[in-house]
XYZ file of C-alpha atoms in Angstrom:
744
model
C 1.336 40.705 -12.005
C 3.461 38.955 -9.389
C 5.587 36.364 -11.157
C 7.115 34.870 -7.992
C 6.511 31.161 -8.449
C 6.366 30.541 -4.705
C 3.561 32.989 -4.051
C 1.386 32.812 -7.156
C -0.215 30.253 -9.404
C 2.726 30.527 -11.797
C 2.549 31.163 -15.503
C -0.419 30.062 -17.551
C -0.339 27.168 -20.010
C -2.433 27.927 -23.085
C -3.288 24.974 -25.357
C -4.220 25.757 -28.946
C -7.096 23.373 -29.734
C -6.745 24.101 -33.436
C -3.355 22.396 -33.216
C -4.406 19.438 -31.057
C -5.066 16.166 -32.946
C -8.554 14.778 -32.447
C -7.225 11.729 -30.576
C -5.873 14.010 -27.821
C -8.705 16.480 -27.420
C -10.875 14.658 -24.878
C -7.831 13.915 -22.722
C -6.551 17.489 -22.956
C -9.972 18.828 -21.966
C -10.147 16.477 -18.957
C -6.671 17.480 -17.781
C -7.340 21.215 -18.234
C -10.647 21.019 -16.370
C -9.007 19.306 -13.385
C -5.587 20.988 -13.239
C -4.933 21.355 -9.488
C -3.432 24.838 -9.905
C -6.037 25.837 -12.524
C -3.273 27.067 -14.803
C -4.254 25.356 -18.078
C -6.512 27.198 -20.507
C -7.861 26.133 -23.901
C -8.207 28.421 -26.922
C -8.624 28.530 -30.663
C -5.695 29.598 -32.859
C -5.821 33.377 -32.627
C -7.663 33.672 -29.333
C -4.617 34.419 -27.196
C -5.900 37.234 -25.013
C -5.304 36.412 -21.384
C -5.350 38.541 -18.289
C -1.772 37.489 -17.534
C 1.611 38.983 -18.251
C 3.248 35.797 -19.414
C 2.059 32.474 -20.827
C 3.140 29.471 -22.854
C 1.217 28.445 -25.957
C 1.366 24.665 -26.524
C 0.610 22.840 -29.771
C 0.659 19.109 -30.519
C 1.471 17.215 -33.696
C 1.517 13.481 -34.350
C 4.736 12.541 -36.150
C 4.857 9.047 -37.637
C 8.556 9.525 -38.360
C 9.275 9.171 -34.660
C 9.999 5.754 -33.201
C 7.420 4.147 -30.938
C 7.568 5.715 -27.487
C 9.520 8.746 -28.729
C 8.546 12.399 -28.490
C 10.211 15.748 -29.028
C 9.496 19.135 -27.484
C 10.747 22.390 -28.961
C 10.431 26.074 -28.150
C 9.715 27.507 -31.596
C 8.879 31.129 -30.720
C 9.385 33.604 -27.909
C 7.322 36.706 -28.652
C 6.746 39.967 -26.859
C 3.064 40.602 -27.576
C 3.047 43.952 -25.815
C 5.058 46.016 -23.403
C 3.728 43.948 -20.529
C 2.966 40.552 -22.082
C 5.021 37.816 -23.676
C 4.221 34.432 -25.148
C 6.332 31.311 -25.671
C 5.191 28.921 -28.402
C 5.991 25.263 -27.672
C 5.563 22.430 -30.143
C 5.139 18.820 -29.007
C 5.638 16.022 -31.522
C 4.680 12.505 -30.480
C 4.170 9.008 -31.817
C 2.001 7.475 -29.062
C -0.681 9.434 -27.226
C 0.853 8.709 -23.840
C 4.069 10.572 -24.698
C 2.040 13.636 -25.694
C 0.480 13.733 -22.244
C 3.809 13.045 -20.524
C 5.270 15.986 -22.450
C 2.484 18.186 -21.099
C 3.443 16.975 -17.616
C 7.039 18.006 -18.217
C 5.860 21.397 -19.489
C 3.856 21.852 -16.291
C 6.972 20.915 -14.311
C 9.149 23.340 -16.251
C 6.649 26.115 -15.576
C 7.501 25.752 -11.896
C 11.076 26.841 -12.680
C 10.393 29.939 -14.771
C 9.976 33.237 -12.963
C 9.092 35.324 -16.014
C 10.150 35.874 -19.645
C 13.455 34.017 -19.850
C 14.047 32.703 -23.396
C 17.364 31.019 -22.642
C 16.179 29.071 -19.598
C 12.915 28.167 -21.283
C 14.767 26.648 -24.230
C 17.114 24.735 -21.922
C 14.142 23.159 -20.177
C 11.876 22.527 -23.140
C 14.103 21.614 -26.067
C 14.510 17.864 -25.711
C 13.790 14.452 -27.180
C 12.700 11.581 -24.965
C 12.003 7.901 -25.574
C 10.270 5.305 -23.457
C 12.610 2.597 -22.160
C 9.830 0.010 -21.894
C 6.861 -0.888 -24.069
C 4.489 -0.631 -21.144
C 4.626 1.171 -17.811
C 1.787 -0.156 -15.680
C 0.231 0.828 -12.383
C -1.849 -1.820 -10.632
C -4.222 -0.499 -7.943
C -5.721 -2.792 -5.318
C -9.514 -2.524 -5.237
C -10.128 -5.722 -3.274
C -8.849 -5.166 0.288
C -11.896 -3.191 1.422
C -11.420 0.040 -0.504
C -12.912 0.166 -4.005
C -11.902 3.432 -5.645
C -14.784 5.578 -6.808
C -14.997 6.190 -10.533
C -13.962 9.806 -9.950
C -10.872 8.627 -8.024
C -9.917 6.283 -10.849
C -10.271 9.202 -13.277
C -7.976 11.301 -11.089
C -5.387 8.510 -10.925
C -5.551 8.122 -14.701
C -4.964 11.833 -15.329
C -1.891 11.709 -13.121
C -0.702 8.531 -14.846
C -1.054 10.117 -18.281
C 0.933 13.212 -17.304
C 3.627 10.937 -15.846
C 3.777 8.730 -18.951
C 2.231 5.572 -17.444
C 0.300 3.928 -20.265
C -1.403 0.983 -18.583
C -3.695 0.700 -15.543
C -4.875 -2.496 -13.884
C -7.554 -2.437 -11.196
C -7.035 -5.503 -8.997
C -10.535 -6.906 -8.454
C -10.855 -10.299 -6.794
C -14.631 -10.156 -6.478
C -15.274 -6.416 -6.780
C -17.023 -6.426 -10.147
C -20.658 -7.331 -10.678
C -21.629 -10.552 -12.493
C -25.213 -10.672 -13.685
C -27.266 -13.092 -11.610
C -24.489 -13.662 -9.051
C -25.704 -11.634 -6.061
C -23.173 -13.107 -3.634
C -20.189 -12.509 -5.894
C -18.748 -9.429 -4.218
C -21.741 -9.260 -1.887
C -21.847 -5.831 -0.179
C -18.317 -5.081 -1.389
C -19.005 -2.211 -3.808
C -18.035 -3.999 -7.015
C -17.800 -2.114 -10.302
C -20.818 -2.215 -12.596
C -20.509 -2.879 -16.309
C -21.266 0.775 -17.025
C -18.539 1.934 -14.631
C -16.038 -0.315 -16.403
C -17.088 1.121 -19.776
C -16.780 4.681 -18.460
C -13.323 4.054 -17.004
C -12.147 2.375 -20.201
C -13.357 5.323 -22.307
C -11.598 7.757 -19.973
C -8.392 5.742 -20.078
C -8.428 5.552 -23.854
C -8.816 9.338 -24.114
C -5.607 9.655 -22.082
C -3.594 7.104 -24.051
C -3.942 4.460 -21.327
C -4.853 0.802 -21.726
C -7.169 -0.405 -18.961
C -6.437 -4.097 -18.364
C -8.636 -6.369 -16.219
C -6.832 -7.927 -13.258
C -8.625 -10.697 -11.379
C -8.068 -14.034 -9.617
C -8.997 -17.435 -11.055
C -7.706 -19.876 -8.409
C -6.581 -18.508 -5.032
C -7.375 -15.281 -3.165
C -11.112 -15.910 -3.556
C -12.060 -16.359 0.085
C -14.389 -13.349 -0.004
C -16.544 -15.190 -2.531
C -16.089 -18.713 -1.173
C -17.293 -17.726 2.322
C -20.923 -17.684 1.118
C -22.964 -20.931 1.150
C -23.872 -20.524 -2.529
C -20.205 -20.938 -3.489
C -19.233 -23.775 -1.143
C -19.526 -26.210 -4.053
C -16.653 -24.354 -5.759
C -14.290 -24.717 -2.795
C -11.112 -26.670 -2.646
C -10.017 -24.754 0.487
C -11.387 -21.604 2.083
C -9.338 -19.481 -0.334
C -8.865 -21.711 -3.398
C -11.264 -22.792 -6.141
C -11.896 -26.458 -6.834
C -9.845 -27.394 -9.893
C -10.686 -30.170 -12.382
C -14.454 -29.612 -12.083
C -16.411 -28.369 -15.102
C -18.700 -26.091 -13.094
C -15.660 -24.224 -11.776
C -14.564 -23.414 -15.316
C -18.078 -22.343 -16.303
C -17.915 -19.848 -13.438
C -14.393 -18.709 -14.388
C -15.505 -18.133 -17.980
C -18.350 -15.943 -16.755
C -15.885 -14.040 -14.551
C -13.449 -13.460 -17.407
C -16.197 -12.525 -19.868
C -17.801 -10.096 -17.421
C -14.586 -8.229 -16.561
C -13.106 -8.159 -20.079
C -16.054 -7.508 -22.381
C -16.577 -3.834 -21.355
C -12.896 -3.037 -22.055
C -10.938 -2.477 -25.273
C -7.866 -4.371 -24.096
C -7.202 -7.907 -25.264
C -4.934 -8.561 -22.284
C -6.061 -9.952 -18.961
C -4.274 -10.645 -15.679
C -5.750 -13.853 -14.249
C -3.714 -13.932 -11.002
C -3.072 -17.568 -9.990
C -0.620 -16.592 -7.229
C -0.374 -17.846 -3.670
C -2.821 -20.700 -4.207
C -1.606 -22.469 -1.071
C -3.286 -25.828 -0.510
C -4.474 -26.358 -4.087
C -5.468 -29.995 -4.464
C -5.213 -30.572 -0.714
C -8.769 -29.839 0.457
C -12.032 -31.015 -1.075
C -10.093 -31.822 -4.242
C -8.354 -34.725 -2.482
C -11.655 -35.921 -1.002
C -13.280 -35.960 -4.437
C -10.456 -36.932 -6.820
C -7.876 -38.476 -4.507
C -4.298 -37.330 -4.098
C -2.583 -35.680 -7.032
C 0.654 -33.722 -7.072
C -0.295 -30.048 -6.511
C 1.971 -28.940 -9.359
C 0.070 -31.146 -11.795
C -3.229 -29.841 -10.455
C -2.015 -26.273 -10.920
C -0.710 -26.833 -14.457
C -3.903 -28.566 -15.558
C -5.934 -25.697 -14.122
C -3.707 -23.143 -15.827
C -4.211 -24.886 -19.173
C -7.986 -24.765 -18.819
C -7.945 -21.078 -17.865
C -5.694 -20.419 -20.831
C -8.145 -22.242 -23.124
C -10.931 -19.955 -21.897
C -8.797 -16.905 -22.683
C -8.052 -18.248 -26.170
C -11.745 -18.708 -26.901
C -12.326 -15.116 -25.827
C -9.325 -13.860 -27.850
C -7.494 -12.695 -24.721
C -3.765 -12.718 -23.906
C -3.340 -13.830 -20.247
C -0.645 -12.961 -17.744
C -0.146 -14.503 -14.291
C 1.874 -13.762 -11.171
C 4.922 -16.015 -11.186
C 4.752 -17.165 -7.544
C 2.822 -20.318 -8.353
C 1.540 -22.950 -5.947
C 5.070 -24.287 -5.335
C 6.427 -20.800 -4.743
C 3.879 -19.278 -2.444
C 6.064 -18.178 0.467
C 8.246 -15.089 0.468
C 11.394 -17.077 1.240
C 10.561 -19.777 -1.282
C 9.839 -17.255 -3.996
C 13.234 -15.606 -3.682
C 15.368 -18.655 -2.883
C 15.331 -20.148 -6.353
C 13.451 -21.262 -9.424
C 10.946 -24.083 -9.839
C 12.551 -26.501 -12.285
C 9.581 -28.876 -12.210
C 7.601 -26.211 -14.099
C 10.247 -25.399 -16.696
C 8.943 -27.662 -19.450
C 5.271 -27.341 -18.616
C 4.338 -23.660 -18.511
C 2.491 -22.634 -21.682
C 4.803 -20.428 -23.787
C 2.135 -17.846 -24.631
C 1.364 -16.845 -21.041
C 3.210 -13.829 -19.668
C 4.784 -14.193 -16.222
C 4.791 -11.224 -13.850
C 7.718 -11.366 -11.433
C 6.996 -9.263 -8.369
C 9.587 -8.194 -5.824
C 9.023 -5.430 -3.293
C 11.672 -6.321 -0.733
C 15.129 -5.882 -2.237
C 17.305 -2.799 -2.517
C 20.114 -4.300 -4.615
C 19.610 -4.608 -8.371
C 21.559 -7.892 -8.421
C 18.674 -9.631 -6.639
C 16.283 -8.633 -9.399
C 18.744 -9.543 -12.152
C 19.153 -13.033 -10.689
C 15.424 -13.606 -10.506
C 14.866 -12.324 -14.043
C 17.356 -14.954 -15.162
C 15.471 -17.643 -13.252
C 12.284 -16.694 -15.068
C 14.059 -17.289 -18.352
C 14.807 -20.796 -17.112
C 11.031 -21.223 -16.820
C 10.790 -20.452 -20.518
C 9.661 -16.854 -20.036
C 12.137 -14.908 -22.170
C 10.725 -11.490 -21.349
C 9.040 -11.464 -17.917
C 7.117 -8.499 -16.668
C 8.771 -7.006 -13.583
C 6.579 -5.606 -10.816
C 7.826 -3.296 -8.094
C 5.668 -1.491 -5.522
C 4.736 1.676 -3.754
C 4.632 0.558 -0.117
C 1.018 1.452 0.706
C -0.161 -1.717 2.383
C -0.614 -2.128 6.122
C -0.012 1.566 6.903
C -1.576 5.029 6.711
C 0.830 6.743 4.287
C 3.075 5.371 1.576
C 6.591 4.525 2.796
C 8.159 6.656 0.074
C 11.927 6.543 0.780
C 11.921 2.755 0.948
C 9.703 2.593 -2.150
C 12.234 4.715 -4.062
C 15.035 2.324 -3.081
C 13.239 -0.829 -4.241
C 11.884 0.829 -7.405
C 15.355 2.010 -8.373
C 16.903 -1.419 -7.828
C 14.273 -3.205 -9.931
C 14.338 -0.606 -12.727
C 18.137 -0.647 -12.862
C 18.122 -4.424 -13.265
C 15.438 -4.289 -15.946
C 17.208 -1.541 -17.883
C 20.587 -3.249 -17.668
C 18.943 -6.436 -18.922
C 17.697 -4.571 -21.968
C 20.905 -2.864 -23.058
C 22.108 -3.617 -26.614
C 25.002 -6.005 -27.126
C 28.232 -5.143 -28.977
C 26.384 -5.338 -32.309
C 23.640 -3.044 -31.044
C 21.100 -5.868 -30.845
C 18.645 -5.933 -27.947
C 17.870 -9.519 -27.104
C 15.746 -11.206 -24.452
C 15.156 -8.047 -22.473
C 12.535 -6.877 -20.017
C 9.961 -4.920 -21.992
C 7.244 -4.305 -19.426
C 7.402 -2.795 -15.945
C 4.673 -2.540 -13.318
C 4.244 -0.701 -10.029
C 1.701 -2.164 -7.630
C -0.294 -0.255 -5.009
C -1.643 -2.787 -2.527
C -4.176 -2.176 0.251
C -3.678 -5.201 2.528
C -5.085 -5.027 6.050
C -8.178 -2.976 5.333
C -7.004 -0.362 2.817
C -6.220 2.126 5.606
C -3.708 4.020 3.475
C -4.479 7.067 1.342
C -3.681 5.505 -2.048
C -2.884 8.922 -3.494
C 0.099 9.097 -1.135
C 1.737 6.750 -3.674
C 1.861 9.491 -6.344
C 5.528 10.441 -5.689
C 6.538 6.770 -6.015
C 4.515 6.446 -9.216
C 6.242 9.489 -10.725
C 9.664 8.207 -9.636
C 8.838 4.882 -11.325
C 7.611 6.648 -14.483
C 10.759 8.745 -14.797
C 12.846 5.568 -14.648
C 10.762 4.383 -17.590
C 12.003 7.232 -19.788
C 15.761 7.022 -19.294
C 18.414 4.362 -19.736
C 20.459 6.010 -16.991
C 20.725 4.286 -13.616
C 19.600 7.465 -11.849
C 16.818 9.907 -12.624
C 16.863 13.705 -12.523
C 15.477 14.251 -9.018
C 15.188 18.037 -9.314
C 13.129 17.709 -12.467
C 11.000 15.023 -10.813
C 10.184 17.342 -7.909
C 9.161 20.191 -10.192
C 7.059 17.911 -12.379
C 5.335 16.439 -9.335
C 4.477 19.909 -8.087
C 3.225 21.022 -11.522
C 1.203 17.853 -12.221
C -0.033 16.789 -8.782
C -0.375 20.212 -7.127
C 1.594 19.175 -4.048
C 5.122 19.644 -2.726
C 7.216 16.533 -3.318
C 9.472 16.924 -0.269
C 6.474 17.470 2.016
C 4.841 14.232 0.902
C 8.089 12.347 1.414
C 8.425 13.926 4.853
C 4.957 12.614 5.742
C 6.406 9.104 5.523
C 8.107 9.873 8.832
C 4.670 9.811 10.412
C 4.205 6.316 9.047
C 7.371 4.670 10.323
C 10.185 5.511 12.697
C 13.373 3.489 12.456
C 13.710 2.928 8.730
C 13.676 6.599 7.698
C 16.898 7.086 9.635
C 18.480 4.555 7.267
C 16.814 5.870 4.132
C 17.865 9.447 4.844
C 21.487 8.337 4.560
C 22.471 5.212 2.634
C 20.153 2.323 1.896
C 21.889 -0.986 2.611
C 22.555 -2.605 -0.770
C 22.441 -6.238 0.259
C 20.898 -9.331 -1.283
C 18.724 -9.803 1.797
C 15.050 -8.911 1.868
C 14.123 -5.665 3.579
C 10.815 -4.093 4.555
C 9.409 -0.767 5.656
C 8.098 -0.882 9.243
C 4.560 0.335 9.874
C 5.313 1.895 13.264
C 2.509 4.432 13.238
C -0.079 1.756 12.516
C 0.842 -0.543 15.360
C 1.313 2.390 17.738
C -2.174 3.654 16.914
C -3.999 0.320 17.206
C -1.976 -1.041 20.137
C -4.331 -1.525 23.074
C -3.759 1.595 25.208
C -4.384 -0.128 28.529
C -2.427 -3.347 27.936
C 0.341 -1.689 25.870
C 1.928 -5.045 25.124
C 4.061 -3.602 22.292
C 5.437 -0.786 24.474
C 8.733 -2.508 25.454
C 9.736 -2.348 21.780
C 9.876 1.460 21.915
C 10.458 2.080 25.625
C 13.934 3.519 25.046
C 12.892 5.800 22.165
C 11.604 9.340 22.477
C 8.593 8.945 20.232
C 6.707 11.788 21.898
C 9.224 14.321 20.594
C 9.519 12.515 17.244
C 5.813 12.692 16.482
C 5.361 16.116 18.039
C 7.932 17.574 15.645
C 6.321 15.779 12.711
C 2.865 17.096 13.618
C 4.145 20.668 13.938
C 5.976 20.525 10.608
C 3.109 18.881 8.756
C 0.725 21.513 10.108
C 2.902 24.217 8.564
C 3.153 22.314 5.280
C -0.630 22.022 5.029
C -1.191 25.736 5.612
C 1.690 26.983 3.442
C 0.901 28.355 -0.017
C -2.406 26.575 -0.580
C -2.809 28.144 -4.024
C 0.374 26.516 -5.323
C 0.083 23.270 -3.341
C -3.670 22.627 -2.935
C -3.140 18.864 -2.707
C -0.948 19.298 0.367
C -4.312 19.201 2.128
C -4.013 15.404 1.909
C -1.172 15.624 4.438
C -3.831 16.127 7.113
C -4.123 12.355 7.483
C -0.435 11.996 8.379
C -0.661 15.138 10.547
C -3.565 13.758 12.601
C -1.854 10.375 13.012
C 1.264 12.133 14.311
C -0.853 14.272 16.641
C -2.496 11.176 18.137
C 0.830 9.389 18.593
C 2.364 12.414 20.292
C -0.195 11.867 23.047
C -0.462 8.066 22.970
C 3.200 7.011 22.885
C 4.564 6.383 26.402
C 1.291 7.436 28.065
C 0.865 3.963 29.524
C 4.422 3.926 30.901
C 4.015 7.384 32.483
C 0.775 6.293 34.097
C 2.373 3.082 35.344
C 5.251 4.979 36.962
C 2.831 7.377 38.651
C 0.690 4.469 39.852
C 3.574 2.378 41.184
C 5.282 5.303 42.901
C 2.076 6.399 44.584
C 1.837 9.753 42.768
C -1.939 9.768 42.655
C -2.183 13.440 41.722
C 0.154 12.818 38.767
C -1.945 9.838 37.700
C -5.094 11.960 37.934
C -3.526 14.779 35.923
C -2.416 12.364 33.184
C -5.889 10.861 33.078
C -7.914 14.059 32.977
C -5.326 15.904 30.908
C -3.369 13.888 28.381
C -5.744 10.934 28.182
C -8.719 13.211 27.551
C -6.709 15.100 24.933
C -5.897 11.750 23.312
C -9.592 10.867 23.162
C -10.282 14.162 21.372
C -7.372 13.619 18.947
C -8.533 10.083 18.124
C -12.014 11.401 17.383
C -10.559 14.034 15.050
C -8.509 11.402 13.222
C -11.474 9.037 12.941
C -13.763 11.698 11.491
C -11.166 12.942 9.010
C -10.303 9.400 7.936
C -14.009 8.697 7.446
C -14.418 11.828 5.344
C -11.361 11.032 3.215
C -12.507 7.448 2.677
C -15.950 8.452 1.419
C -14.485 11.050 -0.937
C -12.034 8.511 -2.370
C -13.689 5.081 -2.116
C -17.082 3.501 -2.238
C -18.613 3.212 1.254
C -18.258 -0.572 1.503
C -15.253 -1.700 3.520
C -15.128 1.374 5.740
C -16.945 -0.580 8.447
C -13.789 -2.661 9.017
C -11.678 0.387 9.846
C -14.455 2.116 11.742
C -14.751 -0.872 14.062
C -11.039 -0.460 14.790
C -11.616 3.152 15.732
C -14.628 2.062 17.782
C -12.491 -0.435 19.662
C -9.772 2.141 20.359
C -12.252 4.787 21.485
C -14.003 2.316 23.795
C -10.746 1.105 25.317
C -9.671 4.687 26.020
C -13.010 5.311 27.701
C -12.625 2.151 29.791
C -9.069 3.112 30.695
C -10.153 6.533 31.933
C -13.143 5.192 33.882
C -11.110 2.471 35.594
C -8.339 4.845 36.644
C -10.824 7.322 38.079
C -12.657 4.494 39.847
C -9.331 3.320 41.255
C -8.415 6.778 42.561
C -11.786 7.158 44.195
C -11.626 3.598 45.541
C -8.194 4.123 47.139
C -9.409 7.224 48.964
C -12.453 5.347 50.257
C -10.285 2.411 51.289
C -7.928 4.652 53.260
C -10.832 6.313 55.035
C -12.215 2.906 55.950
C -8.850 1.769 57.246
C -8.441 4.951 59.282
C -11.899 4.455 60.752
C -11.103 0.837 61.577
C -7.831 1.865 63.202
C -9.495 4.570 65.251
C -12.160 2.124 66.420
C -9.364 -0.222 67.518
C -7.583 2.591 69.375
C -4.633 2.780 66.979
C -2.786 5.730 65.434
C -2.568 7.110 61.934
C -2.470 4.877 58.897
C 1.016 4.277 57.670
C 1.751 5.482 54.185
C 1.735 2.815 51.510
C 2.090 2.501 47.801
C -0.905 4.278 46.314
C -0.894 7.235 48.744
C -1.126 10.660 47.156
C 2.513 11.603 47.813
C 5.600 9.438 48.016
C 9.258 10.263 48.520
C 10.482 6.964 47.086
C 12.021 6.988 43.571
C 10.014 5.178 40.881
C 11.545 1.921 39.779
C 11.948 1.203 36.086
C 8.661 0.708 34.268
C 9.918 -2.430 32.568
C 11.555 -4.169 35.536
C 10.020 -3.028 38.841
C 7.601 -5.217 40.788
C 5.038 -4.025 43.241
C 5.401 -4.687 46.999
C 2.516 -3.930 49.291
C 3.446 -4.600 52.934
C 0.706 -4.042 55.456
C 1.148 -3.335 59.169
C -2.329 -4.726 59.691
C -3.226 -8.257 60.527
C -4.367 -10.088 57.368
C -7.662 -10.960 59.039
C -8.325 -7.272 59.739
C -7.334 -6.069 56.238
C -9.866 -5.459 53.467
C -8.710 -5.658 49.857
C -6.972 -2.520 48.655
C -8.002 -1.358 45.125
C -5.435 -1.998 42.402
C -5.072 -1.681 38.630
C -3.777 -5.047 37.413
C -3.011 -3.566 33.966
C -0.396 -1.356 35.695
C 0.798 -4.057 38.086
C 1.897 -6.471 35.371
C 5.374 -6.102 33.870
C 5.854 -5.983 30.109
C 8.437 -7.883 28.092
C 9.770 -7.196 24.605
C 8.416 -9.712 22.102
C 11.192 -9.070 19.567
C 14.276 -8.483 21.674
C 16.574 -6.797 19.149
C 14.072 -5.329 16.679
C 13.129 -2.104 18.441
C 10.555 -0.305 16.274
C 11.724 -2.072 13.132
C 8.553 -4.164 12.868
C 5.760 -4.756 10.377
C 2.644 -5.939 12.225
C -1.040 -6.285 11.450
C -4.059 -5.138 13.431
C -4.845 -8.475 15.069
C -1.299 -8.785 16.421
C -1.248 -5.336 18.056
C -4.824 -4.735 19.149
C -4.684 -7.449 21.812
C -2.209 -10.055 23.103
C -5.064 -12.573 23.232
C -6.040 -14.919 20.432
C -9.750 -15.459 19.810
C -11.196 -18.900 20.266
């Protein structure tokens, strides 16, 4: 047997079911059945016969002597079973289920580093004790911005979470869960049924994961409030009407519906970004009242509902007075200090800082609000893009985890005081859920590894091997795919991330380049001086090789096709408008024709390939509802490309006809040949700069004798940079880039 780890499925992991506690068996069976490299087998005690030369036998034991969150792994035997076979026996002792599954993840990672029977190296990798730094490591997944993960996708995420050591999952559902008798709650949005929630909770429990409901009970409810049936519950278009009994009857039904199918007694009730609370219909009905008082009264009533249902609530800490990014980070809200209920957990989120000091300062401000141990939420940057911005995510995750761990270090007497005990990583889908949410897996694993060490840095080599063993994909390849998602920032992240107290963000260059109107190209001055054609061409070539390389070892590298197709489209789309404009203005009609019938047609084909793959990926991952939003974007782009091609071809034909007419008119008047002018097929004049030249059309003919010469106004008009010094370092949404016009 070939034991080269780079060309084979690696060694086999054999799990002895006779030595697996009952509480682990369902989870172990689910993981073995879905192992991406199909290298986990189950057996009874003495059934060790495998058609392999080398395997590891893994046994599990629950050890109550261990501290909570602690586990130990030990190589207890290394046996030669025959002249050609050997077996390593590995014993895993755990206290919580989640650490047992994380240990299996580390075993899978270690298997990537062993080339054959090597007792010494095996012991160095698999003799260790590990303890969780935090009580809870949570991943929150957005299921409200269009994409609602299928049950099978949630199961897949949960298996990965378990093998990473993440012990809590929250599915963010604004209105994407079904309430009996409320047809328009989550109308045509693909909400989870009660049975789906039960199934997902059972699956989570088998893997040592707590599934916690995560909803909204004040703001962020515009999807529901748009329907006439719910107008009576409106304060504003996004915010519920506080201080009205019927509102709280509805909220109680919401909380009961989402929590009753689940084992957890926690619930996240949102309450963030409720801009305008008390300022809409509330003021018309009840008169003016300070928004902070309205918010606090509403919070108390929601808390009372949770108490009646025996639930422990948590809320986002950017309350109604802190609902802007600048306001949230500039300081605390002293007017709330003495009024927030003490038994509500605050979740402090921060996705924009790369210096741990920023997080430490804000954690301290939360203590001033009376929250002695706030939850801290970081993020995998999946929103408003096609692929997770991984390098930037690593930088912000590290800064937040370092601050949280430093906050929890023992004092001189060894006493741990008011420390951060709970960490969360969020995976948002703003702007239509265009991103492949599974592209966040490297960031999730990076976050999880920080949760199992007090060190400021993690073991990156071990992380890469564990990612490959658990997720069935090559870590560096998935990080490389981030280059297809943004341009400028990866140049910074590849060297040194600026450790400043300022907020930072990861540009979504590929998104705005894709959706930018191809004919108006109003964003093009931002990247006019950059060679994006070469940038994306190199990315597409490299990603193509990564997808095809060693599919047996890295089957999940197939997901890189999304980033590959985006890069392929942008190779053709970037600078196409400027090249066409130069050809048009310099009179190179043959060049303009070649660009139109060559590169533009190729771009149409590439866009169609991307659209169809994206559609396929969506329907494999998410429920069908919400795809229509993205598909209409593709429809708009495809139609605009078709219009662009037709108008250019009509122009070229029109110019030829116009010249023939002018020649005929000249001949009839007894004149000579038509003088060459801008728009003739060949021109010796140098093309002026695309950004600064202006078109001059001087005619030798009398204005009364001249008919109108065909033009392309989209190529005649000069473009100006909207953000003079930003270059590509921009984060923009679809409406901003798809057209310079505002509807209305």
